[in-house]
Amino acid sequence: MSATKLTNREHWEAQEQELAKLVEAAVNAGGEKAVERLSKQGKQPVRNLIAKLIDPGTEFFELSTIAGFGMDYPGVPDIPGGGVVYGIGKIHGNWTMILGNDPRVKAGTYFPITLKKHMRAQAIAERCGLNCVYVADSGGAFLPMQAEIFPDDQQFGSMFFNMARMSAMGLKQITLSTGGNTAGGAYIVFMACQSVMIDKMAYSFLGGPPLVKAATGEDISAEDLGGAKIHTQVSGGADHLCKDQEDAVSKVREILSMEPPQSISIHRFEPKEPKQPVTDIYDNLPANVHQGIKTRTILKAIADDSEFLEYKKEYAKGRGDNIITGKIRLKGIPVGVIASNNAGIIFVEAARKATEWIVRCSQEKIPLLFIQASPGYMVGSQSEHMGIGKYGADMVRAVSCAQVPRIQIAIGPDNGAANYGMCGRAYKPHFLFHTMRSRTSVMSGRSAAFVLLSIEERKRAAQGNPLTEEEKIEFQNKMIAKYDGEAHPFYCGARLLSDKVLCFSEMRDWLAMAFEVSLLKPIGDPAFGNLRF
Ligand code: COA
């Protein structure tokens, strides 16, 4: 192996170890002490329950695990995992959205990031047509931040708006209550299509005992006010009484056992393993994220049979091939690819080719995979006069209106308008993945530092106090650190600007899962827009 390849591989393996540490911090929030505390209450960590909810031997595809780190909420620096766990797993063979509060993180209360995760889980479920299971155990709103979580759209009330609408669409909303569900949070039990409560463990009430005492003077225990027996035997607010968590998990599986089997809305070919090993990705992606890439090699390591049927391969070489287009199959699912290549700067020819391919795939009803490593569209008079603004806009229009599932994965710079043309978050891809090589920001740290320095220089010169050479360097370094820091996959993952940071070795499995789930609704369903180009 060449020295460069070895350096690349070692670099990415080390980077992914950093990712693993962060994931571990979310999964083991509070450490052994927190697990012991749960155990004394007769509870298991929420991920253990989820592992039992899904079919034996299958995988739970957990999303947004690194949410909530470094949020700097007043007095609470980190919310491990955002205080809630969600992901997609199979229950009786059907893909299901499973969401659970993590009571080890501030009693599972909702911070803004917790809500953002909850909203994202429900948005994926509604768009892809997934039943939802809620493992509810939460102290409700994190009260010191109520103004940022309670009153607005996409805040607390939207959880129940979403449940009501999904239920009306025929998507089952099942709640397994295994702890507190107080005030507004109680609706997670009462709005469910069917709810399961655990005796002497689950409580649900619009006002807890202290509030009742203050409001009415009534002295009552949580159990007598809104325990599992009260709601299953007296109020009728919940539907199934279970003796413990194991019993409750079995009940939820039983409730979902008569769901009709799902199928995908596209012909699936026989899946084949890639001929090229996944280590090719580690070896061939330069450690320097601003260095150009040979994307065909990457595609060969993820595609069935390492086969890439390239479209317009010969067109405008050196300019047109900064985006490569074509088809691959992922575990048998045919997928149209629009992938950054080389330095990734999008020239007019590349924008036109990409637009053409997005339209063709959309008409053929083939889902789209955007592999993003582009720092932007080409600037300068030659490019502007050739119409890069207009052709870039055509690409953005095609991305916005394509009537097929779209998924983005970033493996390099993801800046400026290239973020739009390559289906960034605002373009509502069904799923958006980052890797340790992705850098998502309006521009690179170096470019941002250059722009900001020129503004600062003008300002200081006008004040008659021009920047010294040392001050310029210090200013630039500060800006580079800030903008590169904000582009980092950890910063973006903490804020849900991606759905997951994938290891390169996970790309094939996760992309195949994501396309399968995105294709559960028939292409042409209103979920895809029914727009014309
Ligand atoms: N807002 C802010 N912080 C809260 C909170 C809330 N709604 N609910 C709990 N917390 C905090 C606690 O202060 C504690 O913080 P600390 O670790 O810094 O001491 C932490 O979360 C754990 O809470 P604790 O009460 O020790 O956990 P528990 O497992 O014994 O009890 C509850 C869990 C949910 C039963 C209990 O915390 C509770 O009743 N909370 C209030 C629920 C409520 O009335 N919510 C209404 C808001 S809509």
Coordinates of C-alpha atoms and ligand atoms in Angstrom, one line a residue:
M1 CA 0.0 0.0 0.0
S2 CA 1.3 3.5 -0.8
A3 CA 2.3 5.8 2.0
T4 CA -0.5 8.2 1.1
K5 CA -3.1 5.5 1.3
L6 CA -1.8 4.3 4.6
T7 CA -1.8 7.9 6.0
N8 CA -5.4 8.3 4.8
R9 CA -6.6 5.1 6.3
E10 CA -5.0 5.8 9.6
H11 CA -6.4 9.3 9.7
W12 CA -10.0 8.2 9.0
E13 CA -9.8 5.3 11.4
A14 CA -8.6 7.7 14.1
Q15 CA -11.3 10.2 13.3
E16 CA -14.0 7.5 13.5
Q17 CA -12.7 6.5 16.9
E18 CA -13.4 10.1 18.0
L19 CA -16.9 9.6 16.7
A20 CA -17.2 6.3 18.6
K21 CA -16.3 8.1 21.9
L22 CA -19.0 10.7 21.4
V23 CA -21.6 8.0 20.6
E24 CA -20.5 6.2 23.7
A25 CA -21.0 9.3 25.8
A26 CA -24.6 9.5 24.6
V27 CA -25.3 5.8 25.0
N28 CA -23.9 5.7 28.5
A29 CA -25.2 9.0 29.8
G30 CA -24.6 9.2 33.5
G31 CA -22.5 6.0 33.5
E32 CA -22.9 3.0 35.8
K33 CA -24.5 5.1 38.6
A34 CA -27.4 6.1 36.3
V35 CA -28.0 2.5 35.3
E36 CA -28.0 1.4 38.9
R37 CA -30.5 4.2 39.8
L38 CA -32.8 3.0 36.9
S39 CA -32.4 -0.6 38.1
K40 CA -33.6 0.3 41.6
Q41 CA -36.8 1.6 39.9
G42 CA -37.2 -1.7 38.0
K43 CA -36.1 0.0 34.8
Q44 CA -33.7 -0.8 32.0
P45 CA -31.9 1.8 29.9
V46 CA -34.2 2.8 27.0
R47 CA -31.9 1.3 24.3
N48 CA -32.2 -2.1 26.0
L49 CA -36.0 -1.8 25.7
I50 CA -35.8 -0.8 22.1
A51 CA -33.5 -3.8 21.4
K52 CA -36.3 -6.0 22.7
L53 CA -39.1 -4.2 20.8
I54 CA -37.5 -5.0 17.4
D55 CA -37.4 -8.4 15.8
P56 CA -34.7 -10.7 17.3
G57 CA -31.5 -10.7 15.3
T58 CA -32.3 -7.4 13.5
E59 CA -30.6 -4.0 13.7
F60 CA -31.9 -0.8 15.2
F61 CA -30.8 2.0 13.0
E62 CA -30.4 4.7 15.6
L63 CA -30.4 8.3 14.2
S64 CA -29.0 11.6 15.6
T65 CA -27.1 9.8 18.5
I66 CA -24.6 12.7 18.9
A67 CA -27.3 15.4 19.2
G68 CA -27.1 17.8 22.1
F69 CA -23.4 18.0 22.8
G70 CA -21.9 21.5 23.3
M71 CA -25.3 23.3 23.0
D72 CA -24.4 25.8 25.8
Y73 CA -27.9 26.0 27.2
P74 CA -27.8 28.1 30.4
G75 CA -26.2 26.0 33.1
V76 CA -26.4 22.8 31.1
P77 CA -23.5 22.4 28.8
D78 CA -24.3 19.0 27.3
I79 CA -27.5 17.1 26.8
P80 CA -26.2 13.6 25.9
G81 CA -28.0 12.3 22.8
G82 CA -30.5 15.3 23.2
G83 CA -32.2 13.3 26.0
V84 CA -34.1 11.2 23.6
V85 CA -33.4 8.2 21.4
Y86 CA -35.0 7.5 18.0
G87 CA -34.4 5.3 15.0
I88 CA -35.9 2.8 12.7
G89 CA -36.2 -0.9 13.3
K90 CA -38.3 -3.8 12.2
I91 CA -41.3 -5.0 14.3
H92 CA -42.9 -8.2 12.8
G93 CA -40.9 -7.5 9.6
N94 CA -42.2 -3.9 9.2
W95 CA -40.0 -0.8 9.4
T96 CA -41.2 1.2 12.5
M97 CA -40.1 4.5 14.0
I98 CA -39.2 4.0 17.6
L99 CA -38.7 7.0 19.9
G100 CA -37.8 6.8 23.6
N101 CA -37.0 9.4 26.3
D102 CA -33.8 8.8 28.2
P103 CA -34.7 9.4 31.8
R104 CA -31.0 9.4 32.7
V105 CA -30.7 12.8 31.0
K106 CA -32.4 15.4 33.3
A107 CA -35.4 13.0 33.8
G108 CA -36.0 12.9 30.1
T109 CA -37.1 16.5 30.0
Y110 CA -37.5 18.4 26.7
F111 CA -34.8 20.9 25.8
P112 CA -35.0 22.6 22.3
I113 CA -32.7 19.9 20.9
T114 CA -34.9 17.2 22.4
L115 CA -37.9 18.6 20.6
K116 CA -36.0 19.0 17.4
K117 CA -35.2 15.3 17.6
H118 CA -38.8 14.4 18.4
M119 CA -40.0 16.5 15.4
R120 CA -37.5 14.9 13.1
A121 CA -38.5 11.4 14.1
Q122 CA -42.1 12.2 13.5
A123 CA -41.3 13.9 10.2
I124 CA -39.5 10.9 8.9
A125 CA -42.3 8.6 10.0
E126 CA -45.0 10.6 8.4
R127 CA -43.1 11.1 5.2
C128 CA -42.1 7.4 4.8
G129 CA -45.4 6.0 6.2
L130 CA -44.0 4.3 9.4
N131 CA -45.9 3.3 12.4
C132 CA -44.5 4.9 15.6
V133 CA -43.8 3.5 19.0
Y134 CA -43.1 6.0 21.8
V135 CA -41.3 4.8 24.9
A136 CA -42.5 7.6 27.2
D137 CA -40.6 8.5 30.4
S138 CA -40.2 12.2 30.7
G139 CA -40.5 15.1 33.2
G140 CA -42.0 17.1 30.4
A141 CA -40.8 20.6 29.4
F142 CA -37.4 21.5 30.9
L143 CA -39.0 24.4 32.8
P144 CA -36.1 26.9 32.8
M145 CA -36.3 27.0 29.0
Q146 CA -40.1 26.9 28.6
A147 CA -40.2 29.9 26.3
E148 CA -38.0 28.1 23.8
I149 CA -39.9 24.8 23.9
F150 CA -43.5 25.4 24.7
P151 CA -45.5 27.9 22.6
D152 CA -44.3 27.8 19.0
D153 CA -45.0 25.6 16.0
Q154 CA -42.5 22.7 15.9
Q155 CA -42.4 22.9 19.8
F156 CA -44.3 20.9 22.4
G157 CA -47.8 21.0 21.0
S158 CA -46.6 19.8 17.6
M159 CA -45.8 16.4 19.1
F160 CA -49.5 15.7 19.6
F161 CA -50.6 17.5 16.4
N162 CA -48.3 15.1 14.5
M163 CA -49.7 12.1 16.5
A164 CA -53.2 13.0 15.6
R165 CA -52.5 13.5 11.9
M166 CA -50.5 10.3 11.5
S167 CA -53.1 8.4 13.4
A168 CA -55.7 9.8 10.9
M169 CA -53.5 8.7 8.0
G170 CA -53.6 5.2 9.4
L171 CA -50.1 5.2 10.9
K172 CA -50.4 3.5 14.3
Q173 CA -49.2 5.6 17.3
I174 CA -48.4 3.3 20.1
T175 CA -47.2 4.5 23.5
L176 CA -45.4 2.4 26.1
S177 CA -45.4 4.5 29.2
T178 CA -42.7 3.5 31.6
G179 CA -42.4 6.6 33.8
G180 CA -43.7 10.1 34.4
N181 CA -45.9 11.8 31.7
T182 CA -46.9 15.0 33.3
A183 CA -48.9 18.1 32.2
G184 CA -48.7 18.5 28.3
G185 CA -46.5 15.4 28.3
A186 CA -49.5 13.3 29.4
Y187 CA -50.9 13.5 25.9
I188 CA -48.3 11.1 24.7
V189 CA -50.4 8.5 26.5
F190 CA -53.9 9.9 25.8
M191 CA -53.3 10.7 22.1
A192 CA -52.0 7.2 21.3
C193 CA -54.0 4.8 19.2
Q194 CA -53.3 2.3 21.9
S195 CA -51.3 2.9 25.1
V196 CA -49.6 0.5 27.5
M197 CA -48.9 1.5 31.1
I198 CA -46.8 -0.3 33.7
D199 CA -48.2 -0.9 37.1
K200 CA -46.5 1.3 39.8
M201 CA -44.0 2.6 37.3
A202 CA -46.0 4.7 34.9
Y203 CA -47.9 7.9 35.8
S204 CA -49.9 10.3 33.7
F205 CA -51.7 13.4 34.8
L206 CA -52.4 16.9 33.6
G207 CA -51.1 18.2 37.0
G208 CA -48.9 16.2 39.4
P209 CA -49.6 15.9 43.1
P210 CA -47.8 19.2 44.1
L211 CA -49.8 21.2 41.6
V212 CA -53.1 19.5 42.6
K213 CA -52.3 20.3 46.3
A214 CA -51.6 24.0 45.3
A215 CA -54.7 24.3 43.1
T216 CA -57.3 22.4 45.0
G217 CA -55.8 21.5 48.4
E218 CA -56.3 17.8 47.6
D219 CA -53.7 15.5 49.0
I220 CA -53.2 12.6 46.7
S221 CA -50.3 10.2 45.7
A222 CA -49.1 9.9 42.1
E223 CA -50.4 6.3 42.0
D224 CA -53.9 7.3 43.1
L225 CA -54.0 10.4 40.9
G226 CA -52.9 8.9 37.6
G227 CA -51.1 5.5 38.0
A228 CA -51.4 2.7 35.5
K229 CA -54.4 1.0 37.3
I230 CA -56.3 4.3 37.4
H231 CA -56.0 4.9 33.7
T232 CA -56.6 1.3 32.5
Q233 CA -59.4 0.4 35.0
V234 CA -61.0 3.8 35.9
S235 CA -60.4 6.7 33.6
G236 CA -60.0 4.6 30.4
G237 CA -57.2 7.0 29.4
A238 CA -54.9 4.0 28.7
D239 CA -55.6 0.6 27.2
H240 CA -53.3 -2.1 28.6
L241 CA -52.0 -2.7 32.1
C242 CA -48.6 -4.4 32.3
K243 CA -46.7 -5.7 35.3
D244 CA -43.2 -4.7 34.2
Q245 CA -41.1 -3.5 31.2
E246 CA -40.7 -6.9 29.7
D247 CA -44.4 -7.5 29.8
A248 CA -45.0 -4.0 28.2
V249 CA -42.6 -4.7 25.4
S250 CA -44.4 -8.0 24.6
K251 CA -47.7 -6.1 24.6
V252 CA -46.5 -3.5 22.1
R253 CA -45.2 -6.2 19.8
E254 CA -48.5 -8.0 20.1
I255 CA -50.5 -4.9 19.3
L256 CA -48.4 -4.5 16.1
S257 CA -48.5 -8.1 15.1
M258 CA -51.5 -7.7 12.8
E259 CA -50.1 -4.9 10.7
P260 CA -50.1 -5.7 7.0
P261 CA -46.6 -6.4 5.5
Q262 CA -44.8 -3.5 3.9
S263 CA -43.3 -3.6 0.4
I264 CA -41.2 -1.2 -1.7
S265 CA -42.5 0.6 -4.7
I266 CA -39.7 -0.3 -7.1
H267 CA -38.3 -3.4 -8.7
R268 CA -35.5 -4.8 -6.5
F269 CA -32.8 -6.7 -8.3
E270 CA -30.9 -9.6 -6.6
P271 CA -28.5 -8.0 -4.1
K272 CA -24.8 -8.5 -4.8
E273 CA -21.8 -7.6 -2.6
P274 CA -19.3 -5.1 -4.0
K275 CA -16.2 -6.6 -5.6
Q276 CA -14.1 -3.8 -4.1
P277 CA -13.4 -3.7 -0.3
V278 CA -14.7 -1.0 1.9
T279 CA -11.1 -0.2 2.9
D280 CA -10.8 1.4 -0.6
I281 CA -12.9 4.3 0.8
Y282 CA -10.5 4.8 3.8
D283 CA -7.4 4.6 1.5
N284 CA -8.6 6.9 -1.2
L285 CA -10.3 9.8 0.6
P286 CA -7.5 12.3 1.3
A287 CA -7.0 13.2 4.9
N288 CA -7.0 16.9 3.8
V289 CA -10.8 17.6 3.3
H290 CA -10.0 20.3 0.7
Q291 CA -8.1 18.0 -1.6
G292 CA -9.9 16.6 -4.7
I293 CA -11.3 13.0 -4.7
K294 CA -11.7 10.2 -7.1
T295 CA -15.3 9.4 -6.5
R296 CA -15.6 6.4 -8.9
T297 CA -13.4 4.4 -6.5
I298 CA -15.8 5.2 -3.6
L299 CA -18.8 4.2 -5.6
K300 CA -17.2 0.9 -6.5
A301 CA -16.8 0.1 -2.8
I302 CA -20.5 0.6 -2.0
A303 CA -22.3 -0.5 -5.2
D304 CA -23.6 -4.0 -5.9
D305 CA -21.0 -5.9 -7.9
S306 CA -19.0 -2.6 -7.8
E307 CA -21.0 -1.6 -10.9
F308 CA -21.5 2.0 -11.9
L309 CA -23.3 2.7 -15.1
E310 CA -22.0 6.1 -15.9
Y311 CA -24.0 8.7 -17.8
K312 CA -22.2 11.2 -20.1
K313 CA -18.8 10.0 -18.9
E314 CA -16.9 11.6 -21.8
Y315 CA -18.7 15.0 -21.7
A316 CA -16.6 18.1 -21.1
K317 CA -13.8 16.4 -19.2
G318 CA -12.0 18.6 -16.6
R319 CA -15.2 20.7 -16.1
G320 CA -18.2 18.4 -16.7
D321 CA -16.8 15.6 -14.6
N322 CA -16.5 17.6 -11.4
I323 CA -19.9 16.0 -11.0
I324 CA -20.3 12.4 -12.1
T325 CA -23.7 10.9 -12.8
G326 CA -25.0 7.4 -13.4
K327 CA -26.8 4.4 -11.8
I328 CA -25.7 1.9 -9.1
R329 CA -27.7 -0.7 -7.2
L330 CA -27.6 -0.8 -3.4
K331 CA -28.6 -4.2 -2.1
G332 CA -30.6 -4.6 -5.3
I333 CA -32.3 -1.2 -5.2
P334 CA -31.5 0.9 -8.4
V335 CA -30.3 4.4 -7.5
G336 CA -29.5 7.4 -9.6
V337 CA -26.2 9.0 -8.5
I338 CA -25.1 12.7 -8.6
A339 CA -21.7 12.8 -7.1
S340 CA -19.0 15.5 -6.6
N341 CA -15.7 14.4 -8.2
N342 CA -12.2 15.9 -8.3
A343 CA -12.2 19.3 -6.6
G344 CA -16.0 19.3 -6.8
I345 CA -16.3 22.9 -8.0
I346 CA -19.4 23.0 -10.1
F347 CA -18.8 24.4 -13.6
V348 CA -21.7 25.2 -16.0
E349 CA -21.2 21.8 -17.8
A350 CA -21.4 19.8 -14.6
A351 CA -24.5 21.8 -13.5
R352 CA -26.2 21.1 -16.8
K353 CA -25.4 17.4 -16.7
A354 CA -26.6 17.0 -13.2
T355 CA -29.9 18.8 -13.9
E356 CA -30.5 16.5 -16.9
W357 CA -29.8 13.5 -14.8
I358 CA -32.0 14.5 -11.9
V359 CA -34.9 15.1 -14.4
R360 CA -34.3 11.7 -16.2
C361 CA -34.2 9.7 -12.9
S362 CA -37.3 11.5 -11.6
Q363 CA -39.1 10.6 -14.8
E364 CA -37.9 7.0 -14.6
K365 CA -39.0 6.9 -11.0
I366 CA -35.5 6.0 -9.8
P367 CA -34.5 7.5 -6.3
L368 CA -31.6 9.8 -6.1
L369 CA -28.3 9.7 -4.1
F370 CA -26.4 13.0 -3.8
I371 CA -22.7 12.4 -2.8
Q372 CA -21.6 15.9 -1.8
A373 CA -18.0 17.1 -1.7
S374 CA -18.4 20.5 -3.4
P375 CA -17.1 23.8 -2.1
G376 CA -19.4 25.8 -4.5
Y377 CA -20.2 26.8 -8.0
M378 CA -17.4 28.2 -10.2
V379 CA -17.0 32.0 -9.8
G380 CA -15.4 34.5 -12.1
S381 CA -16.4 36.4 -15.2
Q382 CA -16.0 33.5 -17.6
S383 CA -18.3 31.3 -15.5
E384 CA -20.8 34.1 -14.8
H385 CA -20.9 35.0 -18.6
M386 CA -21.5 31.4 -19.4
G387 CA -24.6 31.5 -17.2
I388 CA -23.4 29.6 -14.0
G389 CA -26.0 31.5 -12.0
K390 CA -28.8 30.4 -14.3
Y391 CA -27.6 26.8 -14.8
G392 CA -26.9 26.4 -11.1
A393 CA -30.5 27.6 -10.4
D394 CA -31.8 25.0 -12.9
M395 CA -30.0 22.4 -10.8
V396 CA -31.6 23.7 -7.6
R397 CA -35.0 23.8 -9.3
A398 CA -34.6 20.1 -10.4
V399 CA -33.5 19.0 -7.0
S400 CA -36.5 20.8 -5.4
C401 CA -39.1 19.4 -7.7
A402 CA -37.8 15.8 -8.3
Q403 CA -40.7 13.4 -7.5
V404 CA -38.6 10.6 -6.1
P405 CA -36.9 9.9 -2.8
R406 CA -33.6 11.8 -2.4
I407 CA -30.8 11.1 0.0
Q408 CA -27.7 13.1 0.6
I409 CA -24.4 12.0 2.0
A410 CA -21.5 14.5 2.5
I411 CA -17.9 13.3 2.1
G412 CA -16.1 16.6 1.7
P413 CA -16.7 20.3 1.6
D414 CA -20.4 21.3 1.6
N415 CA -20.5 25.0 1.1
G416 CA -22.6 27.8 -0.4
A417 CA -25.0 27.3 -3.2
A418 CA -23.5 23.8 -3.8
N419 CA -25.2 22.8 -0.6
Y420 CA -28.5 23.7 -2.3
G421 CA -27.8 22.1 -5.7
M422 CA -26.6 18.9 -4.0
C423 CA -29.7 18.6 -1.9
G424 CA -28.8 20.0 1.5
R425 CA -31.1 20.1 4.4
A426 CA -33.3 22.9 3.1
Y427 CA -34.1 20.7 0.0
K428 CA -35.7 18.1 2.3
P429 CA -33.8 15.0 1.4
H430 CA -35.5 11.9 3.0
F431 CA -32.3 11.4 4.9
L432 CA -29.1 13.4 5.2
F433 CA -25.9 11.8 6.3
H434 CA -22.5 13.2 7.2
T435 CA -19.2 11.5 7.5
M436 CA -16.1 12.5 9.4
R437 CA -14.9 14.2 6.2
S438 CA -17.9 16.4 5.7
R439 CA -17.7 20.2 6.4
T440 CA -21.0 22.0 6.1
S441 CA -20.9 25.8 6.2
V442 CA -21.6 28.9 4.1
M443 CA -18.0 29.0 3.1
S444 CA -14.7 27.4 4.2
G445 CA -13.0 28.9 7.3
R446 CA -10.2 30.2 5.0
S447 CA -12.7 32.0 2.7
A448 CA -14.7 33.3 5.6
A449 CA -11.6 34.6 7.3
F450 CA -10.5 36.4 4.1
V451 CA -13.9 38.1 3.6
L452 CA -14.3 39.1 7.3
L453 CA -10.7 40.4 7.4
S454 CA -11.3 42.7 4.5
I455 CA -14.3 44.2 6.3
E456 CA -12.4 44.5 9.5
E457 CA -9.5 46.2 7.7
R458 CA -11.8 48.8 6.1
K459 CA -13.5 49.5 9.5
R460 CA -10.2 49.9 11.4
A461 CA -8.6 52.0 8.6
A462 CA -11.7 54.3 8.7
Q463 CA -11.2 54.7 12.5
G464 CA -7.6 55.7 11.8
N465 CA -6.3 52.6 13.6
P466 CA -5.3 50.1 10.9
L467 CA -4.7 46.5 11.8
T468 CA -1.1 45.5 12.4
E469 CA 0.2 42.3 10.6
E470 CA 0.1 40.4 13.9
E471 CA -3.5 41.5 14.5
K472 CA -4.4 40.4 11.0
I473 CA -3.0 36.9 11.5
E474 CA -4.7 36.6 14.9
F475 CA -8.0 37.8 13.5
Q476 CA -7.8 35.3 10.6
N477 CA -6.8 32.4 12.8
K478 CA -9.8 33.1 15.1
M479 CA -12.2 33.2 12.2
I480 CA -10.8 30.0 10.6
A481 CA -11.2 28.2 14.0
K482 CA -14.7 29.5 14.4
Y483 CA -16.0 28.7 10.8
D484 CA -14.2 25.4 10.5
G485 CA -15.5 24.4 13.9
E486 CA -19.0 25.2 12.9
A487 CA -18.6 23.1 9.7
H488 CA -17.4 20.0 11.6
P489 CA -19.7 17.0 11.6
F490 CA -19.8 17.0 15.5
Y491 CA -21.1 20.6 15.6
C492 CA -23.6 19.8 12.8
G493 CA -24.6 16.5 14.3
A494 CA -25.2 18.1 17.7
R495 CA -27.7 20.4 16.1
L496 CA -29.4 17.8 13.8
L497 CA -28.1 19.3 10.6
S498 CA -27.5 15.7 9.7
D499 CA -29.5 12.6 10.6
K500 CA -26.4 10.6 11.5
V501 CA -22.6 10.8 11.1
L502 CA -21.8 7.5 9.3
C503 CA -18.5 5.6 9.4
F504 CA -17.4 4.9 5.8
S505 CA -17.8 1.2 6.6
E506 CA -21.5 1.8 7.4
M507 CA -22.3 3.7 4.2
R508 CA -23.6 0.8 2.2
D509 CA -25.9 -0.7 4.9
W510 CA -27.3 2.6 6.0
L511 CA -27.9 3.9 2.5
A512 CA -29.6 0.7 1.5
M513 CA -31.8 0.9 4.6
A514 CA -32.6 4.5 4.0
F515 CA -33.6 4.0 0.3
E516 CA -35.7 1.0 1.3
V517 CA -37.6 3.0 4.0
S518 CA -38.0 6.0 1.6
L519 CA -39.5 3.7 -1.0
L520 CA -42.3 2.3 1.2
K521 CA -44.6 4.9 -0.1
P522 CA -45.4 4.6 -3.8
I523 CA -43.5 7.1 -6.0
G524 CA -46.1 9.6 -7.1
D525 CA -47.6 9.8 -3.7
P526 CA -48.3 13.4 -2.6
A527 CA -45.3 13.0 -0.2
F528 CA -43.1 13.4 -3.2
G529 CA -44.7 16.7 -4.3
N530 CA -46.5 15.9 -7.6
L531 CA -44.8 18.8 -9.2
R532 CA -43.8 19.3 -12.8
F533 CA -40.4 20.6 -13.8
Ligands
COA1 N1 -37.7 20.9 34.4 C1 -36.4 21.1 34.7 N2 -35.7 20.2 35.4 C2 -36.3 19.0 35.7 C3 -37.7 18.8 35.4 C4 -38.4 19.8 34.7 N3 -39.6 19.6 34.3 N4 -38.0 17.6 35.9 C5 -36.9 17.0 36.4 N5 -35.9 17.9 36.3 C6 -34.5 17.7 36.8 C7 -34.3 17.6 38.3 O1 -34.2 18.9 38.8 C8 -33.1 16.8 38.4 O2 -32.0 17.7 38.1 P1 -30.5 17.4 38.8 O3 -30.0 16.1 38.2 O4 -29.7 18.6 38.3 O5 -30.8 17.4 40.3 C9 -33.1 15.9 37.2 O6 -34.0 16.5 36.3 C10 -33.6 14.5 37.6 O7 -34.9 14.7 38.2 P2 -35.4 13.8 39.5 O8 -36.6 14.4 40.0 O9 -34.2 13.6 40.4 O10 -35.7 12.4 38.8 P3 -36.7 11.2 39.2 O11 -36.4 10.1 38.3 O12 -36.6 11.0 40.7 O13 -38.2 11.8 38.9 C11 -39.9 12.9 37.6 C12 -38.6 12.0 37.6 C13 -40.2 13.2 36.1 C14 -41.0 12.0 38.2 C15 -39.7 14.1 38.4 O14 -38.5 14.7 38.1 C16 -40.8 15.2 38.2 O15 -41.9 15.0 38.8 N6 -40.5 16.3 37.5 C17 -41.4 17.4 37.2 C18 -42.5 16.9 36.2 C19 -43.4 18.1 35.9 O16 -44.2 18.5 36.7 N7 -43.3 18.6 34.7 C20 -44.2 19.6 34.2 C21 -43.5 20.2 33.0 S1 -44.6 20.2 31.6

